[in-house]
mmCIF file of C-alpha atoms in Angstrom:
data_model
loop_
_atom_site.group_PDB
_atom_site.id
_atom_site.type_symbol
_atom_site.label_atom_id
_atom_site.label_comp_id
_atom_site.label_asym_id
_atom_site.label_seq_id
_atom_site.Cartn_x
_atom_site.Cartn_y
_atom_site.Cartn_z
ATOM 1 C CA UNK W 20 31.011 10.457 -35.810
ATOM 2 C CA UNK W 21 27.856 9.808 -33.780
ATOM 3 C CA UNK W 22 26.824 6.160 -33.776
ATOM 4 C CA UNK W 23 23.133 5.531 -34.345
ATOM 5 C CA UNK W 24 21.548 2.960 -32.066
ATOM 6 C CA UNK W 25 18.634 0.906 -33.256
ATOM 7 C CA UNK W 26 15.637 0.591 -30.930
ATOM 8 C CA UNK W 27 15.092 -2.932 -29.653
ATOM 9 C CA UNK W 28 11.312 -2.509 -29.799
ATOM 10 C CA UNK W 29 9.279 -1.092 -32.629
ATOM 11 C CA UNK W 30 5.524 -0.749 -32.350
ATOM 12 C CA UNK W 31 3.949 -2.487 -29.355
ATOM 13 C CA UNK W 32 1.428 -5.098 -30.426
ATOM 14 C CA UNK W 33 -1.490 -6.633 -28.549
ATOM 15 C CA UNK W 34 0.720 -9.673 -27.988
ATOM 16 C CA UNK W 35 3.405 -7.476 -26.394
ATOM 17 C CA UNK W 36 0.809 -6.160 -23.947
ATOM 18 C CA UNK W 37 -0.278 -9.716 -23.223
ATOM 19 C CA UNK W 38 3.310 -10.802 -22.532
ATOM 20 C CA UNK W 39 3.843 -7.826 -20.231
ATOM 21 C CA UNK W 40 0.623 -8.566 -18.346
ATOM 22 C CA UNK W 41 1.744 -12.165 -17.801
ATOM 23 C CA UNK W 42 5.171 -10.978 -16.661
ATOM 24 C CA UNK W 43 3.579 -8.565 -14.188
ATOM 25 C CA UNK W 44 1.411 -11.359 -12.791
ATOM 26 C CA UNK W 45 4.471 -13.609 -12.376
ATOM 27 C CA UNK W 46 6.252 -10.912 -10.362
ATOM 28 C CA UNK W 47 3.173 -9.992 -8.307
ATOM 29 C CA UNK W 48 2.436 -13.655 -7.527
ATOM 30 C CA UNK W 49 6.069 -14.499 -6.784
ATOM 31 C CA UNK W 50 6.465 -17.244 -9.359
ATOM 32 C CA UNK W 51 5.098 -18.928 -12.450
ATOM 33 C CA UNK W 52 3.010 -21.610 -10.768
ATOM 34 C CA UNK W 53 1.091 -19.047 -8.699
ATOM 35 C CA UNK W 54 0.720 -16.794 -11.747
ATOM 36 C CA UNK W 55 -0.701 -19.719 -13.735
ATOM 37 C CA UNK W 56 -3.406 -20.179 -11.105
ATOM 38 C CA UNK W 57 -4.113 -16.437 -11.070
ATOM 39 C CA UNK W 58 -4.354 -16.237 -14.876
ATOM 40 C CA UNK W 59 -6.056 -19.633 -15.258
ATOM 41 C CA UNK W 60 -3.437 -20.885 -17.720
ATOM 42 C CA UNK W 61 -0.864 -23.674 -17.515
ATOM 43 C CA UNK W 62 2.581 -23.105 -16.036
ATOM 44 C CA UNK W 63 4.177 -24.124 -19.347
ATOM 45 C CA UNK W 64 2.211 -21.349 -21.085
ATOM 46 C CA UNK W 65 3.314 -18.826 -18.446
ATOM 47 C CA UNK W 66 6.946 -19.930 -18.868
ATOM 48 C CA UNK W 67 6.711 -19.669 -22.653
ATOM 49 C CA UNK W 68 5.236 -16.160 -22.454
ATOM 50 C CA UNK W 69 8.038 -14.980 -20.164
ATOM 51 C CA UNK W 70 10.647 -16.538 -22.462
ATOM 52 C CA UNK W 71 9.007 -14.889 -25.484
ATOM 53 C CA UNK W 72 9.142 -11.528 -23.700
ATOM 54 C CA UNK W 73 12.822 -12.024 -22.873
ATOM 55 C CA UNK W 74 13.553 -12.774 -26.529
ATOM 56 C CA UNK W 75 11.487 -9.786 -27.625
ATOM 57 C CA UNK W 76 13.388 -7.463 -25.258
ATOM 58 C CA UNK W 77 16.757 -9.226 -25.665
ATOM 59 C CA UNK W 78 17.069 -9.299 -21.864
ATOM 60 C CA UNK W 79 17.096 -11.923 -19.106
ATOM 61 C CA UNK W 80 14.286 -10.896 -16.793
ATOM 62 C CA UNK W 81 14.335 -13.575 -14.133
ATOM 63 C CA UNK W 82 15.987 -16.706 -12.872
ATOM 64 C CA UNK W 83 13.929 -19.780 -12.131
ATOM 65 C CA UNK W 84 15.009 -23.113 -10.768
ATOM 66 C CA UNK W 85 15.517 -24.958 -7.520
ATOM 67 C CA UNK W 86 16.467 -21.735 -5.759
ATOM 68 C CA UNK W 87 13.076 -20.289 -6.685
ATOM 69 C CA UNK W 88 11.942 -17.311 -8.727
ATOM 70 C CA UNK W 89 13.979 -14.099 -8.651
ATOM 71 C CA UNK W 90 14.121 -10.994 -10.824
ATOM 72 C CA UNK W 91 17.377 -9.893 -12.392
ATOM 73 C CA UNK W 92 18.394 -6.230 -12.185
ATOM 74 C CA UNK W 93 17.098 -5.799 -15.747
ATOM 75 C CA UNK W 94 13.891 -7.601 -14.764
ATOM 76 C CA UNK W 95 13.295 -5.163 -11.907
ATOM 77 C CA UNK W 96 13.642 -2.228 -14.317
ATOM 78 C CA UNK W 97 11.309 -3.833 -16.855
ATOM 79 C CA UNK W 98 8.774 -4.566 -14.099
ATOM 80 C CA UNK W 99 8.780 -0.878 -13.094
ATOM 81 C CA UNK W 100 8.341 0.197 -16.726
ATOM 82 C CA UNK W 101 5.601 -2.404 -17.165
ATOM 83 C CA UNK W 102 3.715 -1.003 -14.193
ATOM 84 C CA UNK W 103 3.857 2.480 -15.695
ATOM 85 C CA UNK W 104 2.879 1.318 -19.187
ATOM 86 C CA UNK W 105 -0.094 -0.768 -18.078
ATOM 87 C CA UNK W 106 -1.260 2.000 -15.720
ATOM 88 C CA UNK W 107 -1.194 4.416 -18.665
ATOM 89 C CA UNK W 108 -3.170 1.949 -20.769
ATOM 90 C CA UNK W 109 -5.773 1.652 -18.005
ATOM 91 C CA UNK W 110 -5.942 5.446 -17.798
ATOM 92 C CA UNK W 111 -6.533 5.618 -21.563
ATOM 93 C CA UNK W 112 -9.382 3.114 -21.338
ATOM 94 C CA UNK W 113 -10.877 5.081 -18.444
ATOM 95 C CA UNK W 114 -10.663 8.218 -20.569
ATOM 96 C CA UNK W 115 -12.527 6.522 -23.389
ATOM 97 C CA UNK W 116 -15.181 5.401 -20.912
ATOM 98 C CA UNK W 117 -15.469 9.026 -19.750
ATOM 99 C CA UNK W 118 -16.024 10.148 -23.328
ATOM 100 C CA UNK W 119 -18.837 7.623 -23.645
ATOM 101 C CA UNK W 120 -20.120 8.718 -20.205
ATOM 102 C CA UNK W 121 -20.116 5.225 -18.808
ATOM 103 C CA UNK W 122 -18.218 3.706 -15.926
ATOM 104 C CA UNK W 123 -16.334 0.559 -16.860
ATOM 105 C CA UNK W 124 -12.817 -0.808 -16.915
ATOM 106 C CA UNK W 125 -10.585 -1.224 -13.861
ATOM 107 C CA UNK W 126 -10.268 0.710 -10.616
ATOM 108 C CA UNK W 127 -7.221 0.144 -8.412
ATOM 109 C CA UNK W 128 -7.609 1.225 -4.783
ATOM 110 C CA UNK W 129 -4.737 0.932 -2.302
ATOM 111 C CA UNK W 130 -5.232 0.982 1.484
ATOM 112 C CA UNK W 131 -2.820 1.049 4.409
ATOM 113 C CA UNK W 132 -3.037 -2.182 6.373
ATOM 114 C CA UNK W 133 -5.223 -3.075 9.355
ATOM 115 C CA UNK W 134 -8.083 -0.659 8.650
ATOM 116 C CA UNK W 135 -10.936 -3.201 8.425
ATOM 117 C CA UNK W 136 -11.138 -3.671 12.211
ATOM 118 C CA UNK W 137 -11.477 0.079 12.844
ATOM 119 C CA UNK W 138 -15.145 0.805 13.709
ATOM 120 C CA UNK W 139 -14.732 4.358 12.355
ATOM 121 C CA UNK W 140 -13.630 3.016 8.965
ATOM 122 C CA UNK W 141 -16.468 2.561 6.490
ATOM 123 C CA UNK W 142 -14.499 1.596 3.401
ATOM 124 C CA UNK W 143 -16.551 -1.597 3.023
ATOM 125 C CA UNK W 144 -19.735 0.492 2.965
ATOM 126 C CA UNK W 145 -18.175 2.700 0.276
ATOM 127 C CA UNK W 146 -17.366 -0.408 -1.774
ATOM 128 C CA UNK W 147 -20.980 -1.590 -1.507
ATOM 129 C CA UNK W 148 -22.276 1.814 -2.626
ATOM 130 C CA UNK W 149 -19.782 1.996 -5.488
ATOM 131 C CA UNK W 150 -20.588 -1.547 -6.670
ATOM 132 C CA UNK W 151 -24.248 -0.557 -6.855
ATOM 133 C CA UNK W 152 -23.473 2.603 -8.837
ATOM 134 C CA UNK W 153 -20.826 1.141 -11.150
ATOM 135 C CA UNK W 154 -21.480 -2.592 -11.549
ATOM 136 C CA UNK W 155 -19.367 -2.844 -14.730
ATOM 137 C CA UNK W 156 -16.160 -1.641 -13.038
ATOM 138 C CA UNK W 157 -13.681 -4.342 -11.950
ATOM 139 C CA UNK W 158 -12.469 -3.284 -8.509
ATOM 140 C CA UNK W 159 -8.889 -4.187 -7.526
ATOM 141 C CA UNK W 160 -7.997 -3.731 -3.854
ATOM 142 C CA UNK W 161 -4.378 -3.496 -2.681
ATOM 143 C CA UNK W 162 -2.710 -3.228 0.731
ATOM 144 C CA UNK W 163 0.622 -1.402 0.755
ATOM 145 C CA UNK W 164 2.857 0.921 2.746
ATOM 146 C CA UNK W 165 2.138 4.652 2.890
ATOM 147 C CA UNK W 166 5.037 5.525 0.588
ATOM 148 C CA UNK W 167 4.077 2.881 -1.965
ATOM 149 C CA UNK W 168 0.492 4.116 -2.040
ATOM 150 C CA UNK W 169 1.511 7.755 -2.469
ATOM 151 C CA UNK W 170 3.953 6.910 -5.246
ATOM 152 C CA UNK W 171 1.457 4.541 -6.890
ATOM 153 C CA UNK W 172 -1.293 7.185 -7.009
ATOM 154 C CA UNK W 173 1.092 9.774 -8.450
ATOM 155 C CA UNK W 174 2.402 7.287 -11.054
ATOM 156 C CA UNK W 175 -1.089 6.076 -11.975
ATOM 157 C CA UNK W 176 -0.662 2.525 -10.677
ATOM 158 C CA UNK W 177 -3.478 3.210 -8.177
ATOM 159 C CA UNK W 178 -6.362 5.591 -8.786
ATOM 160 C CA UNK W 179 -7.358 6.024 -5.120
ATOM 161 C CA UNK W 180 -5.294 5.631 -1.958
ATOM 162 C CA UNK W 181 -6.328 5.602 1.717
ATOM 163 C CA UNK W 182 -3.491 6.336 4.133
ATOM 164 C CA UNK W 183 -2.723 7.952 7.507
ATOM 165 C CA UNK W 184 -2.165 11.684 7.006
ATOM 166 C CA UNK W 185 1.478 12.563 7.587
ATOM 167 C CA UNK W 186 2.590 15.074 4.947
ATOM 168 C CA UNK W 187 1.139 16.780 1.886
ATOM 169 C CA UNK W 188 2.153 16.818 -1.764
ATOM 170 C CA UNK W 189 1.143 19.337 -4.406
ATOM 171 C CA UNK W 190 0.624 16.370 -6.753
ATOM 172 C CA UNK W 191 -2.230 14.924 -4.675
ATOM 173 C CA UNK W 192 -5.651 15.924 -3.364
ATOM 174 C CA UNK W 193 -6.734 14.937 0.135
ATOM 175 C CA UNK W 194 -10.018 14.214 1.926
ATOM 176 C CA UNK W 195 -10.079 13.355 5.631
ATOM 177 C CA UNK W 196 -12.268 10.275 6.217
ATOM 178 C CA UNK W 197 -11.828 8.812 9.709
ATOM 179 C CA UNK W 198 -9.297 8.559 12.528
ATOM 180 C CA UNK W 199 -7.768 5.987 14.845
ATOM 181 C CA UNK W 200 -5.957 5.869 18.178
ATOM 182 C CA UNK W 201 -2.466 4.395 18.377
ATOM 183 C CA UNK W 202 -1.355 3.070 21.774
ATOM 184 C CA UNK W 203 1.965 1.777 23.045
ATOM 185 C CA UNK W 204 1.964 -1.979 23.754
ATOM 186 C CA UNK W 205 4.228 -4.581 25.304
ATOM 187 C CA UNK W 206 3.941 -8.335 24.956
ATOM 188 C CA UNK W 207 3.747 -11.096 27.547
ATOM 189 C CA UNK W 208 7.215 -11.664 28.963
ATOM 190 C CA UNK W 209 8.216 -8.016 28.670
ATOM 191 C CA UNK W 210 9.410 -6.422 31.953
ATOM 192 C CA UNK W 211 6.492 -3.969 31.812
ATOM 193 C CA UNK W 212 3.812 -6.575 31.175
ATOM 194 C CA UNK W 213 3.233 -7.358 34.866
ATOM 195 C CA UNK W 214 4.936 -4.247 36.209
ATOM 196 C CA UNK W 215 3.660 -0.906 37.479
ATOM 197 C CA UNK W 216 3.685 1.702 34.728
ATOM 198 C CA UNK W 217 2.139 4.627 36.629
ATOM 199 C CA UNK W 218 5.455 6.483 36.996
ATOM 200 C CA UNK W 219 6.630 5.992 33.439
ATOM 201 C CA UNK W 220 7.148 9.031 31.226
ATOM 202 C CA UNK W 221 8.735 9.672 27.828
ATOM 203 C CA UNK W 222 12.201 9.884 29.413
ATOM 204 C CA UNK W 223 12.015 6.601 31.335
ATOM 205 C CA UNK W 224 10.392 4.697 28.459
ATOM 206 C CA UNK W 225 13.584 5.154 26.408
ATOM 207 C CA UNK W 226 15.244 2.524 28.602
ATOM 208 C CA UNK W 227 13.229 -0.133 26.749
ATOM 209 C CA UNK W 228 13.736 -1.308 23.191
ATOM 210 C CA UNK W 229 11.299 0.182 20.687
ATOM 211 C CA UNK W 230 10.001 -1.277 17.404
ATOM 212 C CA UNK W 231 8.804 1.230 14.820
ATOM 213 C CA UNK W 232 7.862 1.580 11.169
ATOM 214 C CA UNK W 233 10.801 2.035 8.805
ATOM 215 C CA UNK W 234 9.371 4.743 6.545
ATOM 216 C CA UNK W 235 7.913 8.230 6.831
ATOM 217 C CA UNK W 236 4.651 7.950 8.766
ATOM 218 C CA UNK W 237 2.957 9.316 11.897
ATOM 219 C CA UNK W 238 4.691 6.453 13.733
ATOM 220 C CA UNK W 239 8.120 7.636 12.614
ATOM 221 C CA UNK W 240 7.283 11.300 13.226
ATOM 222 C CA UNK W 241 6.266 10.638 16.830
ATOM 223 C CA UNK W 242 9.245 8.400 17.624
ATOM 224 C CA UNK W 243 11.583 11.117 16.337
ATOM 225 C CA UNK W 244 9.701 13.846 18.193
ATOM 226 C CA UNK W 245 9.938 12.072 21.577
ATOM 227 C CA UNK W 246 13.381 10.614 20.752
ATOM 228 C CA UNK W 247 12.525 6.902 20.911
ATOM 229 C CA UNK W 248 15.471 5.140 19.230
ATOM 230 C CA UNK W 249 14.271 2.335 16.940
ATOM 231 C CA UNK W 250 15.898 -0.982 17.880
ATOM 232 C CA UNK W 251 13.753 -3.091 15.548
ATOM 233 C CA UNK W 252 12.049 -2.098 12.303
ATOM 234 C CA UNK W 253 8.789 -3.264 10.773
ATOM 235 C CA UNK W 254 7.205 -2.311 7.480
ATOM 236 C CA UNK W 255 3.543 -2.930 8.311
ATOM 237 C CA UNK W 256 1.351 -3.254 11.396
ATOM 238 C CA UNK W 257 1.570 -7.052 11.309
ATOM 239 C CA UNK W 258 5.347 -6.969 11.646
ATOM 240 C CA UNK W 259 5.159 -4.478 14.538
ATOM 241 C CA UNK W 260 2.625 -6.719 16.303
ATOM 242 C CA UNK W 261 4.918 -9.737 15.848
ATOM 243 C CA UNK W 262 7.857 -7.833 17.331
ATOM 244 C CA UNK W 263 5.728 -6.769 20.318
ATOM 245 C CA UNK W 264 4.517 -10.341 20.838
ATOM 246 C CA UNK W 265 8.145 -11.457 21.170
ATOM 247 C CA UNK W 266 8.160 -9.786 24.591
ATOM 248 C CA UNK W 267 11.325 -7.874 23.685
ATOM 249 C CA UNK W 268 10.002 -4.647 22.205
ATOM 250 C CA UNK W 269 7.534 -1.858 22.800
ATOM 251 C CA UNK W 270 5.591 -0.601 19.804
ATOM 252 C CA UNK W 271 2.560 1.408 18.742
ATOM 253 C CA UNK W 272 -0.476 -0.340 17.260
ATOM 254 C CA UNK W 273 -4.035 0.746 16.452
ATOM 255 C CA UNK W 274 -6.155 0.029 19.527
ATOM 256 C CA UNK W 275 -8.818 -1.751 17.437
ATOM 257 C CA UNK W 276 -6.207 -4.094 15.919
ATOM 258 C CA UNK W 277 -4.466 -4.824 19.242
ATOM 259 C CA UNK W 278 -7.746 -5.533 21.063
ATOM 260 C CA UNK W 279 -7.758 -9.233 20.199
ATOM 261 C CA UNK W 280 -4.193 -9.720 21.443
ATOM 262 C CA UNK W 281 -5.057 -7.876 24.674
ATOM 263 C CA UNK W 282 -8.164 -10.002 25.273
ATOM 264 C CA UNK W 283 -6.065 -13.156 24.754
ATOM 265 C CA UNK W 284 -3.553 -11.955 27.355
ATOM 266 C CA UNK W 285 -0.742 -11.678 24.802
ATOM 267 C CA UNK W 286 -0.100 -7.940 25.090
ATOM 268 C CA UNK W 287 -1.219 -4.905 27.047
ATOM 269 C CA UNK W 288 -1.210 -1.143 26.609
ATOM 270 C CA UNK W 289 1.487 0.703 28.535
ATOM 271 C CA UNK W 290 0.108 3.711 30.457
ATOM 272 C CA UNK W 291 -2.444 4.467 27.709
ATOM 273 C CA UNK W 292 -3.394 7.869 29.139
ATOM 274 C CA UNK W 293 0.089 9.129 28.219
ATOM 275 C CA UNK W 294 1.577 6.863 25.549
ATOM 276 C CA UNK W 295 -0.815 7.309 22.643
ATOM 277 C CA UNK W 296 -1.445 9.446 19.603
ATOM 278 C CA UNK W 297 -4.221 9.955 17.078
ATOM 279 C CA UNK W 298 -3.966 9.951 13.311
ATOM 280 C CA UNK W 299 -6.409 10.857 10.572
ATOM 281 C CA UNK W 300 -6.897 8.692 7.514
ATOM 282 C CA UNK W 301 -7.237 10.494 4.194
ATOM 283 C CA UNK W 302 -8.305 9.519 0.700
ATOM 284 C CA UNK W 303 -5.761 10.622 -1.901
ATOM 285 C CA UNK W 304 -6.217 11.080 -5.639
ATOM 286 C CA UNK W 305 -3.843 12.437 -8.243
ATOM 287 C CA UNK W 306 -4.242 16.178 -8.722
ATOM 288 C CA UNK W 307 -3.225 16.273 -12.381
ATOM 289 C CA UNK W 308 -4.181 14.983 -14.830
ATOM 290 C CA UNK W 309 -7.775 14.992 -13.619
ATOM 291 C CA UNK W 310 -8.718 11.633 -12.059
ATOM 292 C CA UNK W 311 -10.994 9.401 -14.120
ATOM 293 C CA UNK W 312 -14.751 9.506 -13.708
ATOM 294 C CA UNK W 313 -14.560 6.096 -12.020
ATOM 295 C CA UNK W 314 -11.981 7.297 -9.464
ATOM 296 C CA UNK W 315 -14.019 10.397 -8.708
ATOM 297 C CA UNK W 316 -17.130 8.264 -8.261
ATOM 298 C CA UNK W 317 -15.335 6.046 -5.719
ATOM 299 C CA UNK W 318 -14.123 9.159 -3.896
ATOM 300 C CA UNK W 319 -17.705 10.413 -3.664
ATOM 301 C CA UNK W 320 -18.757 7.062 -2.204
ATOM 302 C CA UNK W 321 -16.026 7.316 0.441
ATOM 303 C CA UNK W 322 -17.120 10.831 1.338
ATOM 304 C CA UNK W 323 -20.784 9.885 1.456
ATOM 305 C CA UNK W 324 -20.404 6.953 3.850
ATOM 306 C CA UNK W 325 -18.069 8.930 6.131
ATOM 307 C CA UNK W 326 -20.333 11.989 6.125
ATOM 308 C CA UNK W 327 -17.648 14.248 4.650
ATOM 309 C CA UNK W 328 -18.255 17.362 2.566
ATOM 310 C CA UNK W 329 -17.392 16.812 -1.117
ATOM 311 C CA UNK W 330 -14.827 19.576 -1.493
ATOM 312 C CA UNK W 331 -11.320 18.105 -1.800
ATOM 313 C CA UNK W 332 -8.327 19.802 -0.207
ATOM 314 C CA UNK W 333 -5.276 20.160 -2.417
ATOM 315 C CA UNK W 334 -1.938 19.195 -0.869
#
C-alpha cells in the first residue's frame, strides 16, 4: 500500500516570505550580525527569524557559534530554493508593473569583475541614463563569475548580465557592448621580470608556471588552445592579480586593470605583441519568458551609451 506523505508547508504567508528574505540576507552577508546591519534590525531579531524558519521547515539550516556561521547541507538546498522563489516573486511584481505600464520594483544586474577601469566600458553612463528614465526602480548591482551570471539570468535571479563572450546558449539573448585587451603579466621577483623576453614564444612560455581562471571563459579557452597547463587557479581577476604579484606565476589580466600595478613597478607585461588576446563583453538577458519592461529598458540604456544597434542576437 502506498504511504501518503504530508507536506511540511501549506500555503506560504507574507511572514514566510519575510523569514526567507531574512535567511537569504544572512547567507549573502555571511552571518547574522552583518545581516542585522544590512536589514537595519537587531541581531536577536535576525536570530529569532532564522529559528522560526527552521521550525517552520522542520530543518536545521545553519550552525552558529564560536566557529562562525555555516550552512548545513539542508540549508544550502533551502538557500537555492529561496533564491528561485524570491526571483519568481520579483518577476511577478515586474509583470504587474508592466500591466500598469510603469517601471518600479527591483532590477538585479550582474557584471563580471574589473570592468569599471575599462575606458571602453560605459556601464556607469547606462546606470545614469536608466536612473533618469526609471527613478522608482531599485537597482541592485552584483559582481560574479561568468558561470554564476549566466545561470542567474536563466534562473531569474538576475535580469541583466554583462560578461565576456565565450559561448552561446539558446536560453539567452546577446548584445555586444565593448571589448578589452588581455595581456600576459609577471610580477616583481619572477625570472622574466628583469629578463629579456624577445625570444619567447608559446612553446618556451610553458616552462613557467601559469595561473588561470578555473571555469569556462576566454581565459580558459586560450590556455587550452595554446596548451598552458594551469599550476594555480583563481576565480576572479583579483585572485589572478594576487597570484601574479607573488612573483611565482604568469597570468592574463585586462590591461586597464593591470596598469596601476605596472606603474608601481609591481608587474610587467611579457612580450605584449605576442602574448595577448581580445574579448568582447556582451549584455545577456533571458530569452524566454520575455524579460520585464524594466530589464528591457536597462538593455536599451546599455545599447544607447555604447552606440549599439537595438536588435538583440539570440544565442
